XYZ file of C-alpha atoms in Angstrom:
743
model
C 91.040 68.936 64.429
C 92.811 72.087 63.415
C 93.049 75.616 64.737
C 92.931 78.968 62.580
C 93.173 82.511 63.450
C 90.679 84.734 61.524
C 89.564 88.273 62.238
C 85.844 88.683 62.716
C 83.798 91.817 62.627
C 81.335 93.098 64.990
C 78.992 90.466 66.296
C 75.973 89.903 63.943
C 72.417 89.208 65.267
C 70.178 86.533 63.625
C 66.655 85.502 64.112
C 65.958 82.844 66.837
C 64.630 79.595 65.624
C 61.568 78.258 67.319
C 61.893 74.808 69.225
C 59.356 72.780 70.941
C 59.441 73.219 74.729
C 57.324 73.601 77.841
C 56.197 77.042 76.590
C 54.849 75.777 73.097
C 51.875 74.021 74.858
C 49.274 74.636 77.580
C 50.696 74.301 81.081
C 48.710 74.081 83.969
C 49.809 76.297 86.925
C 51.761 74.740 89.738
C 49.828 73.050 92.563
C 51.159 75.496 95.239
C 49.062 78.200 93.696
C 45.490 78.369 95.260
C 42.930 77.196 92.727
C 40.719 80.025 91.244
C 37.155 79.641 89.722
C 38.552 80.849 86.375
C 40.868 78.876 84.084
C 44.557 79.170 84.880
C 46.797 81.057 82.588
C 48.125 79.674 79.383
C 51.904 79.909 78.608
C 52.802 80.230 75.058
C 56.191 80.709 73.510
C 56.364 83.961 71.431
C 59.367 83.954 69.082
C 61.640 86.759 68.772
C 61.337 88.688 65.294
C 63.560 91.420 63.783
C 61.927 94.145 61.694
C 63.513 95.736 58.658
C 65.280 98.465 60.938
C 67.065 95.938 63.017
C 64.717 96.296 66.066
C 63.830 93.238 68.058
C 60.257 92.455 69.115
C 58.560 89.673 71.270
C 54.965 90.029 70.206
C 54.215 93.782 70.845
C 56.990 94.202 73.330
C 60.046 95.901 72.100
C 63.377 94.214 73.093
C 67.070 95.584 73.530
C 70.237 93.894 72.584
C 73.342 94.272 74.654
C 76.195 94.004 72.063
C 78.809 93.127 74.718
C 76.881 90.037 76.201
C 74.613 89.254 73.301
C 71.639 89.241 75.667
C 68.352 90.271 74.015
C 66.208 91.582 77.001
C 63.086 93.501 77.940
C 64.360 96.630 79.540
C 61.814 96.262 82.427
C 64.069 93.397 83.454
C 66.519 95.997 84.719
C 64.313 98.626 86.016
C 64.400 99.724 89.655
C 61.399 98.209 91.160
C 59.877 100.470 93.848
C 58.828 99.222 97.290
C 55.200 98.165 97.460
C 53.704 98.284 100.982
C 50.861 96.094 102.066
C 49.326 95.673 105.557
C 51.651 92.948 106.407
C 55.121 93.504 105.128
C 57.205 95.305 102.509
C 57.215 93.374 99.306
C 58.301 93.811 95.808
C 55.414 93.214 93.293
C 53.883 94.720 90.163
C 50.315 94.838 88.831
C 49.736 92.517 85.693
C 46.848 91.168 83.873
C 43.177 91.429 84.722
C 42.790 93.731 87.837
C 40.885 90.785 89.669
C 43.970 88.728 89.431
C 46.021 90.564 91.643
C 49.697 91.352 91.671
C 52.622 89.214 90.526
C 56.126 89.018 92.256
C 59.303 90.900 90.986
C 62.599 90.153 92.911
C 65.476 92.424 92.327
C 68.563 90.060 92.399
C 71.501 90.496 94.803
C 74.554 92.079 92.997
C 77.471 94.144 93.999
C 77.479 97.529 92.272
C 80.937 96.730 91.084
C 79.393 94.207 88.601
C 76.760 96.267 86.937
C 72.979 96.519 87.072
C 70.789 94.150 88.906
C 68.318 91.907 86.928
C 64.813 91.505 88.023
C 63.218 88.099 88.473
C 59.761 88.573 87.026
C 57.010 85.862 87.523
C 54.171 87.425 85.559
C 51.935 84.259 85.630
C 52.149 83.770 89.349
C 49.218 86.043 90.661
C 48.851 86.483 94.269
C 52.427 85.523 95.154
C 55.013 87.814 96.656
C 58.501 87.650 97.251
C 59.984 86.614 100.750
C 63.661 86.850 99.663
C 63.720 90.351 101.128
C 62.938 88.929 104.445
C 65.390 85.942 104.508
C 67.735 84.476 101.754
C 66.252 81.058 102.576
C 62.964 81.877 101.051
C 62.040 83.027 97.396
C 58.293 83.187 96.918
C 55.193 83.236 99.249
C 51.386 82.941 98.749
C 49.679 82.860 102.102
C 50.871 79.835 103.940
C 52.497 78.355 100.757
C 56.152 79.067 100.155
C 58.682 78.228 97.434
C 62.003 78.205 99.342
C 65.260 76.320 100.310
C 63.014 73.267 101.379
C 61.263 73.012 97.863
C 62.266 69.792 95.997
C 63.708 71.483 92.846
C 63.668 68.176 90.968
C 59.738 68.137 91.199
C 58.919 70.063 88.253
C 55.295 70.721 89.671
C 56.868 72.626 92.669
C 59.157 75.046 91.162
C 58.144 78.845 90.072
C 57.188 79.604 86.557
C 59.318 82.485 85.439
C 60.031 84.286 81.845
C 62.266 83.539 78.899
C 65.831 84.840 78.997
C 67.246 85.301 75.464
C 70.931 85.292 74.504
C 72.681 85.516 71.117
C 76.227 84.163 70.821
C 78.597 84.172 67.979
C 81.707 81.817 68.078
C 84.904 83.182 66.423
C 88.614 82.739 66.376
C 91.190 85.477 67.220
C 94.373 86.003 69.201
C 93.963 86.632 72.821
C 96.396 87.804 75.654
C 94.720 87.337 79.100
C 98.045 87.476 80.852
C 100.046 89.695 78.495
C 101.335 86.909 76.339
C 99.478 86.363 72.986
C 97.927 83.027 72.426
C 97.134 83.169 68.577
C 94.335 80.550 68.303
C 91.730 81.735 70.827
C 88.100 80.416 70.258
C 85.682 82.922 71.883
C 81.949 83.684 72.281
C 81.104 87.144 71.172
C 84.875 87.961 71.215
C 85.161 87.863 74.894
C 87.090 85.644 77.420
C 85.482 84.468 79.502
C 82.281 84.610 77.507
C 79.112 86.526 78.571
C 77.725 86.075 81.913
C 74.195 84.191 81.519
C 71.895 85.528 84.260
C 68.457 83.926 84.719
C 65.981 83.090 87.613
C 64.657 80.010 89.164
C 61.924 78.692 86.944
C 63.017 80.856 84.006
C 63.406 79.277 80.501
C 66.836 80.181 78.767
C 67.247 80.343 75.179
C 70.597 80.899 73.470
C 71.210 81.154 69.749
C 74.758 80.129 68.814
C 76.165 80.933 65.413
C 79.340 79.229 64.422
C 82.015 81.333 62.483
C 84.902 79.147 63.114
C 86.934 78.208 60.036
C 87.925 74.524 60.450
C 85.780 73.316 63.359
C 82.213 72.465 64.136
C 80.980 73.120 67.640
C 78.446 72.362 70.125
C 77.767 74.067 73.458
C 76.928 72.316 76.827
C 75.397 73.882 79.770
C 77.197 72.189 82.548
C 75.195 71.123 85.469
C 71.855 71.824 84.014
C 69.523 68.927 84.507
C 67.874 69.459 81.142
C 64.648 67.835 82.241
C 62.449 66.896 79.230
C 65.113 68.864 77.142
C 68.061 66.452 76.804
C 68.430 67.180 73.111
C 69.596 70.708 74.059
C 72.450 69.301 76.339
C 75.051 70.371 73.706
C 77.127 67.166 73.213
C 77.950 66.411 69.550
C 77.726 62.856 68.500
C 75.353 62.146 71.434
C 72.552 64.788 71.335
C 73.208 66.604 68.214
C 75.516 66.763 65.181
C 78.120 69.726 65.362
C 76.948 73.130 64.329
C 78.795 73.520 60.984
C 80.745 76.677 60.253
C 78.331 79.388 59.055
C 75.335 77.642 60.687
C 73.454 78.330 63.822
C 71.503 76.228 66.622
C 69.113 77.573 69.145
C 69.269 75.801 72.775
C 66.348 75.990 74.952
C 65.986 74.698 78.469
C 64.306 75.446 81.881
C 66.308 76.542 84.992
C 64.682 73.907 87.300
C 67.725 74.355 89.551
C 69.341 77.378 91.200
C 72.884 78.433 91.848
C 75.855 78.573 89.481
C 77.361 76.799 86.642
C 79.218 77.399 83.386
C 78.777 76.741 79.594
C 81.522 75.469 77.371
C 82.122 73.958 74.040
C 81.722 70.192 74.048
C 83.490 69.715 70.632
C 86.932 68.194 71.135
C 89.171 70.417 73.101
C 87.817 73.770 72.093
C 86.927 75.167 75.476
C 90.644 74.962 76.427
C 91.021 77.748 73.887
C 88.558 80.047 75.525
C 85.175 78.865 74.653
C 83.504 79.114 78.177
C 81.408 81.440 80.362
C 79.659 81.637 83.636
C 75.960 81.009 84.442
C 74.089 82.238 87.442
C 70.433 81.068 88.151
C 69.199 83.224 91.126
C 67.296 81.535 94.016
C 67.347 80.988 97.719
C 70.445 80.239 99.907
C 71.028 78.330 103.186
C 72.549 81.326 104.773
C 72.174 85.065 104.930
C 74.191 87.702 102.977
C 73.745 91.306 102.086
C 71.715 92.092 98.963
C 74.530 94.443 97.688
C 77.450 92.135 98.375
C 76.940 89.366 95.863
C 79.791 89.328 93.231
C 80.085 88.135 89.736
C 81.316 84.411 89.470
C 85.091 83.942 89.823
C 86.223 81.664 86.992
C 89.572 79.754 87.952
C 91.373 78.195 85.135
C 94.797 76.964 83.975
C 96.061 78.352 80.844
C 98.521 77.626 77.992
C 100.341 79.887 75.631
C 99.741 77.221 72.968
C 96.569 76.181 71.514
C 95.134 72.865 72.970
C 95.048 71.487 69.345
C 98.885 72.069 69.295
C 99.212 70.124 72.490
C 96.947 67.311 71.665
C 99.177 65.343 69.061
C 102.114 65.799 71.573
C 99.899 64.065 74.179
C 98.787 61.149 71.976
C 102.268 60.433 70.849
C 103.957 60.589 74.261
C 101.000 59.479 76.317
C 101.730 62.265 78.939
C 99.532 65.313 79.578
C 100.847 68.633 78.346
C 102.155 71.249 80.819
C 100.116 74.254 81.456
C 101.785 77.631 81.742
C 99.582 79.928 83.918
C 96.540 80.528 86.131
C 93.776 82.959 85.424
C 90.834 84.231 87.445
C 88.252 85.651 85.347
C 90.518 85.887 82.287
C 93.117 87.780 84.156
C 96.724 86.760 84.918
C 100.300 87.725 84.925
C 103.334 86.247 83.118
C 106.914 87.209 82.671
C 108.603 90.574 82.813
C 107.592 93.950 81.575
C 104.174 95.646 82.082
C 101.621 93.620 83.862
C 97.801 93.652 83.928
C 96.019 94.666 87.101
C 95.191 91.723 89.275
C 91.462 91.114 89.885
C 90.345 93.384 92.782
C 87.295 92.909 94.928
C 86.389 95.544 97.578
C 84.592 94.155 100.867
C 82.735 96.241 103.304
C 83.694 95.942 106.875
C 81.018 93.873 108.879
C 78.958 92.755 105.993
C 78.411 89.227 104.565
C 79.592 88.804 100.913
C 78.678 86.131 98.364
C 81.365 84.725 96.410
C 80.888 82.111 93.502
C 83.740 79.906 92.670
C 83.839 77.958 89.406
C 86.845 75.712 88.204
C 86.823 75.823 84.314
C 90.261 74.354 83.974
C 91.575 71.893 81.533
C 93.812 69.904 83.792
C 93.988 71.396 87.326
C 92.397 71.012 90.705
C 92.647 74.284 92.643
C 92.696 75.137 96.370
C 91.245 78.641 96.945
C 91.682 80.799 99.902
C 91.809 84.563 101.123
C 94.530 85.324 103.653
C 93.059 85.999 107.089
C 89.396 85.202 106.121
C 87.295 82.194 106.597
C 84.424 81.120 104.182
C 81.041 79.635 104.947
C 80.174 77.203 102.237
C 76.563 77.077 101.267
C 76.261 75.358 97.899
C 78.311 72.669 96.009
C 77.448 72.393 92.426
C 73.691 73.086 91.993
C 73.067 71.523 95.465
C 72.386 73.756 98.625
C 74.300 72.279 101.518
C 74.078 72.797 105.297
C 76.596 75.519 105.808
C 80.183 74.817 107.081
C 83.220 77.022 107.641
C 86.750 76.745 106.327
C 89.745 78.732 105.433
C 90.397 77.020 102.107
C 88.457 75.152 99.610
C 89.445 72.507 97.080
C 87.735 72.784 93.818
C 88.025 69.974 90.993
C 87.438 70.672 87.388
C 83.720 71.696 86.726
C 82.876 71.939 90.262
C 81.299 75.141 91.820
C 80.846 76.475 95.227
C 78.901 79.322 96.670
C 80.641 80.826 99.824
C 79.944 83.656 102.010
C 82.843 85.909 103.325
C 82.419 88.144 106.275
C 84.147 91.340 105.977
C 86.651 91.725 108.626
C 85.360 94.044 111.620
C 88.936 95.506 111.984
C 90.619 94.959 108.563
C 93.533 97.102 109.380
C 94.534 95.367 112.475
C 95.885 92.231 110.662
C 97.178 94.167 107.752
C 98.149 97.698 107.749
C 96.901 98.506 104.337
C 93.677 96.439 104.738
C 94.506 94.502 101.651
C 94.704 90.764 101.511
C 95.712 88.116 98.806
C 93.281 85.839 97.172
C 95.158 82.831 96.450
C 94.528 79.924 93.743
C 96.980 77.220 94.429
C 97.297 74.105 92.156
C 96.627 70.988 94.048
C 99.483 68.547 94.350
C 99.158 65.513 91.977
C 96.161 67.105 90.271
C 98.289 69.752 88.159
C 101.119 70.018 85.870
C 102.848 73.126 84.967
C 106.094 73.943 83.097
C 107.097 76.092 86.229
C 105.408 77.381 89.396
C 102.565 79.821 88.367
C 101.837 82.903 90.429
C 99.277 81.722 93.139
C 98.428 85.319 94.320
C 95.675 85.745 91.725
C 93.700 88.553 93.231
C 93.461 91.104 96.097
C 90.615 91.805 98.575
C 90.522 95.455 99.613
C 88.752 97.502 102.206
C 89.596 100.918 100.828
C 90.984 102.605 97.660
C 94.485 101.686 98.482
C 96.296 100.413 95.354
C 99.301 98.831 97.262
C 100.012 95.004 97.184
C 99.213 93.045 100.301
C 101.539 92.007 102.736
C 99.374 89.257 104.281
C 100.675 85.638 104.741
C 98.483 82.581 103.774
C 97.411 80.084 106.412
C 98.777 76.458 106.611
C 96.761 74.042 104.861
C 96.719 70.782 102.891
C 96.864 71.107 99.056
C 96.938 67.323 98.328
C 94.552 66.422 95.478
C 91.075 65.600 96.926
C 87.533 66.811 97.113
C 86.238 68.694 99.998
C 85.700 66.308 103.140
C 82.825 63.948 102.559
C 81.073 64.570 105.766
C 80.994 68.263 105.158
C 78.870 68.131 101.880
C 75.502 67.562 103.638
C 72.630 68.545 101.316
C 70.097 70.785 102.790
C 67.201 68.906 101.092
C 67.586 65.261 102.238
C 67.396 62.448 99.800
C 67.133 58.663 100.695
C 68.749 56.597 98.001
C 67.088 53.160 97.177
C 68.600 49.946 96.565
C 70.131 49.237 93.059
C 67.690 48.052 90.228
C 70.740 46.957 88.211
C 72.436 44.794 90.862
C 71.185 41.667 92.766
C 72.739 39.019 94.667
C 73.465 36.831 91.666
C 74.826 39.543 89.439
C 78.220 38.966 88.128
C 79.635 42.006 86.345
C 82.071 40.106 84.380
C 79.276 37.982 82.627
C 77.146 41.127 81.975
C 76.949 42.339 78.271
C 78.712 45.681 78.087
C 75.462 47.738 78.022
C 74.370 46.289 81.315
C 77.527 46.456 83.297
C 77.802 48.409 86.707
C 81.723 48.251 87.507
C 83.811 50.624 85.324
C 87.570 50.653 85.569
C 89.458 53.709 84.277
C 92.761 53.098 82.539
C 94.552 53.144 79.200
C 94.453 50.803 76.310
C 96.655 50.718 73.221
C 94.197 50.981 70.275
C 94.030 51.553 66.542
C 96.770 50.933 63.981
C 96.591 50.224 60.080
C 93.257 48.995 59.110
C 91.619 49.436 62.581
C 89.458 52.448 62.655
C 88.118 54.647 63.910
C 91.108 56.044 65.721
C 93.624 58.290 64.253
C 96.450 58.557 63.850
C 96.554 54.971 62.548
C 100.128 54.254 61.957
C 100.378 52.062 64.990
C 98.431 51.383 68.250
C 98.422 54.441 70.671
C 97.466 54.453 74.401
C 94.180 56.047 75.099
C 92.022 56.544 78.132
C 88.852 54.530 78.615
C 86.382 53.662 81.314
C 84.065 51.163 79.675
C 84.310 48.862 76.481
C 86.949 50.776 74.510
C 88.202 54.477 74.283
C 85.267 56.612 73.389
C 84.872 58.027 69.803
C 81.865 60.042 68.815
C 80.365 59.732 65.457
C 79.681 63.427 64.525
C 77.289 62.549 61.718
C 75.249 60.056 63.462
C 74.412 61.156 67.050
C 72.760 58.782 69.412
C 69.508 60.828 69.649
C 68.715 60.235 66.042
C 69.987 56.548 65.871
C 67.836 55.043 68.728
C 65.903 52.637 66.323
C 69.298 51.016 65.675
C 70.274 50.884 69.447
C 71.185 47.065 69.410
C 73.309 47.824 66.447
C 75.160 50.773 68.207
C 75.706 48.702 71.259
C 77.966 46.403 69.236
C 80.315 49.271 68.439
C 82.653 49.284 71.478
C 83.893 52.777 70.858
C 80.440 54.202 71.647
C 80.423 52.828 75.087
C 76.656 52.655 75.604
C 74.968 51.704 78.803
C 71.363 51.039 78.257
C 68.832 51.687 80.973
C 65.708 50.520 79.277
C 62.052 50.812 80.664
C 62.760 48.367 83.625
C 64.879 51.063 85.030
C 62.314 53.898 84.961
C 62.267 55.854 88.224
C 64.386 53.381 89.922
C 67.887 53.797 91.469
C 70.804 52.876 89.190
C 74.207 52.300 90.906
C 77.535 52.455 89.415
C 81.059 51.584 90.683
C 83.963 53.493 89.027
C 87.565 52.481 89.917
C 90.873 53.738 89.306
C 93.393 50.761 89.557
C 96.940 51.290 90.081
C 98.299 47.954 88.740
C 98.293 46.176 85.257
C 95.709 43.536 85.015
C 96.539 39.910 84.396
C 95.248 40.026 80.912
C 97.681 42.732 80.196
C 95.233 44.443 77.729
C 95.158 47.615 79.566
C 97.514 49.836 81.627
C 96.413 51.570 84.807
C 97.867 54.609 86.496
C 97.375 56.048 89.862
C 95.762 59.205 88.730
C 92.685 61.049 90.048
C 89.743 62.128 87.631
C 86.968 64.606 88.035
C 83.979 62.494 86.814
C 80.962 64.549 85.398
C 77.609 63.016 84.725
C 74.994 64.815 82.430
C 71.396 65.182 83.171
C 71.638 64.342 86.822
C 73.078 65.006 90.326
C 74.330 61.695 91.513
C 74.359 60.593 95.099
C 78.063 59.782 96.227
C 77.517 56.675 98.216
C 81.149 56.103 99.049
C 84.453 57.621 97.986
C 87.629 55.980 99.000
C 91.369 56.067 98.138
C 91.763 52.407 99.023
C 92.184 49.804 96.239
C 89.102 48.091 94.742
C 91.154 45.321 93.415
C 93.604 43.071 95.204
C 97.218 44.464 95.428
C 99.827 42.235 97.034
C 98.734 41.283 100.597
C 95.837 43.649 100.110
C 92.578 41.821 99.040
C 91.080 45.080 97.876
C 87.851 46.606 98.961
C 85.743 44.734 96.302
C 85.606 41.762 99.077
C 83.377 44.210 101.001
C 81.076 44.744 98.251
C 80.132 41.563 96.388
C 76.720 41.730 94.579
C 74.721 40.598 97.509
C 76.489 43.380 99.803
C 76.198 46.127 97.255
C 72.966 47.641 98.770
C 71.815 50.130 101.477
C 72.243 47.216 104.000
C 75.939 47.704 103.876
C 77.003 49.850 106.766
C 79.950 51.346 104.670
C 77.549 52.688 102.185
C 75.641 55.902 102.991
C 72.200 56.014 101.552
C 70.415 58.482 103.895
C 71.307 61.963 102.566
C 74.728 61.297 100.978
C 76.486 64.143 99.324
C 75.398 64.655 95.818
C 76.647 66.769 92.996
C 77.402 66.618 89.199
C 81.247 66.344 89.371
C 83.083 64.035 91.943
C 86.851 63.278 92.208
C 87.759 59.680 91.573
C 90.701 59.180 94.032
C 93.946 57.979 92.458
C 94.034 54.317 92.887
C 90.669 54.264 94.549
C 87.103 54.133 93.757
C 83.713 55.707 94.142
C 80.206 54.306 94.231
C 77.443 56.628 92.940
C 73.830 56.321 92.355
C 71.229 58.399 90.288
C 67.386 57.859 89.750
C 66.484 56.971 86.152
C 63.807 59.730 85.951
C 65.179 61.968 83.281
C 65.052 60.214 79.908
C 67.838 60.950 77.370
C 71.023 60.313 76.039
C 73.622 61.368 78.779
C 77.373 61.669 78.603
C 79.451 60.627 81.584
C 83.099 61.504 81.436
C 86.315 62.724 83.087
C 86.401 66.461 82.986
C 90.114 66.708 82.443
C 89.937 67.856 78.792
C 92.764 65.764 77.514
C 91.495 62.707 79.182
C 88.015 63.082 77.643
C 89.448 63.735 74.291
C 91.827 60.698 74.712
C 88.457 58.690 75.321
C 87.762 58.606 78.928
C 83.948 58.774 78.395
C 80.713 56.771 77.974
C 77.164 57.453 77.229
C 74.010 56.440 79.060
C 70.655 55.782 77.184
C 67.944 56.246 79.810
C 64.378 55.090 79.173
C 64.587 54.944 75.502
C 60.805 54.361 75.131
C 60.186 57.854 76.409
C 62.739 59.712 74.500
C 60.785 60.200 71.163
C 57.808 62.016 73.060
C 60.574 64.464 74.351
C 62.349 65.242 71.269
C 59.082 65.863 69.416
C 59.295 68.160 66.634
C 63.012 69.020 67.409
C 63.772 65.861 65.648
C 63.424 67.667 62.249
C 65.650 70.412 63.501
C 68.339 68.108 64.492
C 67.989 66.180 61.336
C 68.418 69.578 59.533
C 71.475 70.193 61.563
C 72.992 66.918 60.597
C 72.229 67.504 56.971
C 74.071 70.844 57.065
C 77.020 69.280 58.903
C 77.281 66.474 56.287
C 77.163 68.904 53.606
C 79.838 71.039 55.029
C 82.023 68.022 55.890
C 81.773 66.496 52.414
C 83.602 69.344 50.853
C 87.302 68.499 51.125
C 88.237 72.085 51.081
C 86.534 72.759 54.358
C 88.869 70.352 56.085
C 92.271 71.282 57.578
C 94.006 68.428 56.024
C 91.988 68.315 52.816
C 94.360 65.526 51.297
C 93.565 63.230 54.156
C 89.905 63.282 55.188
C 90.348 60.482 57.720
C 92.812 62.831 59.718
C 89.841 65.324 60.432
C 88.752 63.693 63.816
C 91.987 62.703 65.647
C 90.319 62.436 69.255
C 87.068 61.296 70.645
C 85.259 64.416 69.535
C 83.679 65.278 73.025
């Protein structure tokens, strides 16, 4: 990998390619809508076109492009929708289609005026429905006695609303950036912004993002973190698994359905790129488990660690020293302070006394777990990742890399009583043993204000624990209950050590010396270097041969240990798969691997997994300690074990594997695809701490459909670019190009 700094011009716009999706074929209306004698509506995808004057169109509808965010939108999406009064209630709606079909719902989304215009959620095919979101935040849409609300099973595709398509156009480029006043020369950005543009959509919408790569030395791919990608795994954005990298000068259009609601983020999944700035927030509007005021919902707060060096400069140091690089600062929404001299203004949020405000917290760090708090305020936590939870209150919240929380903050009734200026510090503190900084960063990252005062707060923080951990297990109770079934992949006679690698269920996180002269694929290869792994070997992605296009050779791929494939074939379909992930603290007897007592935020693509158990105890024997594995032999690794929570356990897409501990997770094999499972410490993933899950291979060709031709075309353009030595940062040594896992 290599970095470079080039100046790019104003973002250019390109026609959007057409992909197969839900909207390309006829789709019957969701069962919740009362049946009508006439045929239901037909949804078809209308591609965006551009005329000779540069104007955008979808069919006969004129579209507008926002040059700042790259969004291509229908101006009606931002119109102020008037109240429409019926005999029962005040509702938002608009008339659409034939007069006998009635009205369709429009929902103005909650947003604080500090963050710009509100987007409207429009459901032009859902005749007879109206919004109930204006009555209570727990409800979204209503049609007579039928509701789509906080109790709706969002994993049942037939029960979620059918919205519109939201379009975005992104250009990836390189240029210097200085988010904290110090210039980092090798920034990699979406639309020349850091963080990248805010993607806003509504529950049930389709999101389409055209990404054009204008980097000099790197390919790229974009992952939509936490998005389930049901029936669209080929748009998950992981090079080497779901696609080839987008070659410089080329573009790729991602399309997926917003089947969940809440907040997430998107980021490059090509090597370490997101650590240089390639990331941005996603909000999918939907219901909430607690009330807040319509005009008091703020733009997501992205919390990240930051380095004044490119991650590509740090990577060779890490691989040679086997120690993680030190970060230099903390940013919140791309704002920080460093050193002496003039400083940028800190992030400011103005609260209204007595009102309830929605804050969205997203950890987009490379190496750091954070503890977030606001002096003299409590937070009501209502959502973890994409999972609505039973609300609980706290004065601080621990956020691992990749995790997200929705919290409601009540504006103090007497804000000037506790602090004479009515200003309070917003703190972002690195968690102990889950962070590494060259020196103590500024933890006073933002200011909560209640008036126009510009003075710094005098408030003091509460006392709380900052040890590296997730939020308390018993607090994360999903609002919509799940009951997990017994594992299909484990029975009383299963012996994990005798299973082939593609069928194992226990995975140990550690380091292994690999590579050396004549031992591909790892680089550098002058000698073996220690790399992280969790399955057969440190992961290495073959950019030119992604798994999605090689499934007919799956038995052959499974023999390549560095691909780390777990094969869930048709026997697993719609059944529960359990996995035990351990972080041992001792060197095993075979001496092949080295184990460190380190914590890892583990992220599974394509699923929310149920967290059946999370423990800081040893799994393996340690001295006089027999290890917890004695409590979980194969015949006890099931729901009959009282130490395992199968009834409504916490669920999410990122969970912290405790240092020297273990987690037991489960997911239902109901989303066919090729899915990455990896540590979200970027340096660990690049070192090889990743694996891939091939789920229901027999169903994958039908999902990929005609996208296969476009994926193959993308691989052809990548191979052509890569075959030219002059495109490579070290053109004299082609094998130096990929010196990490690639993901």
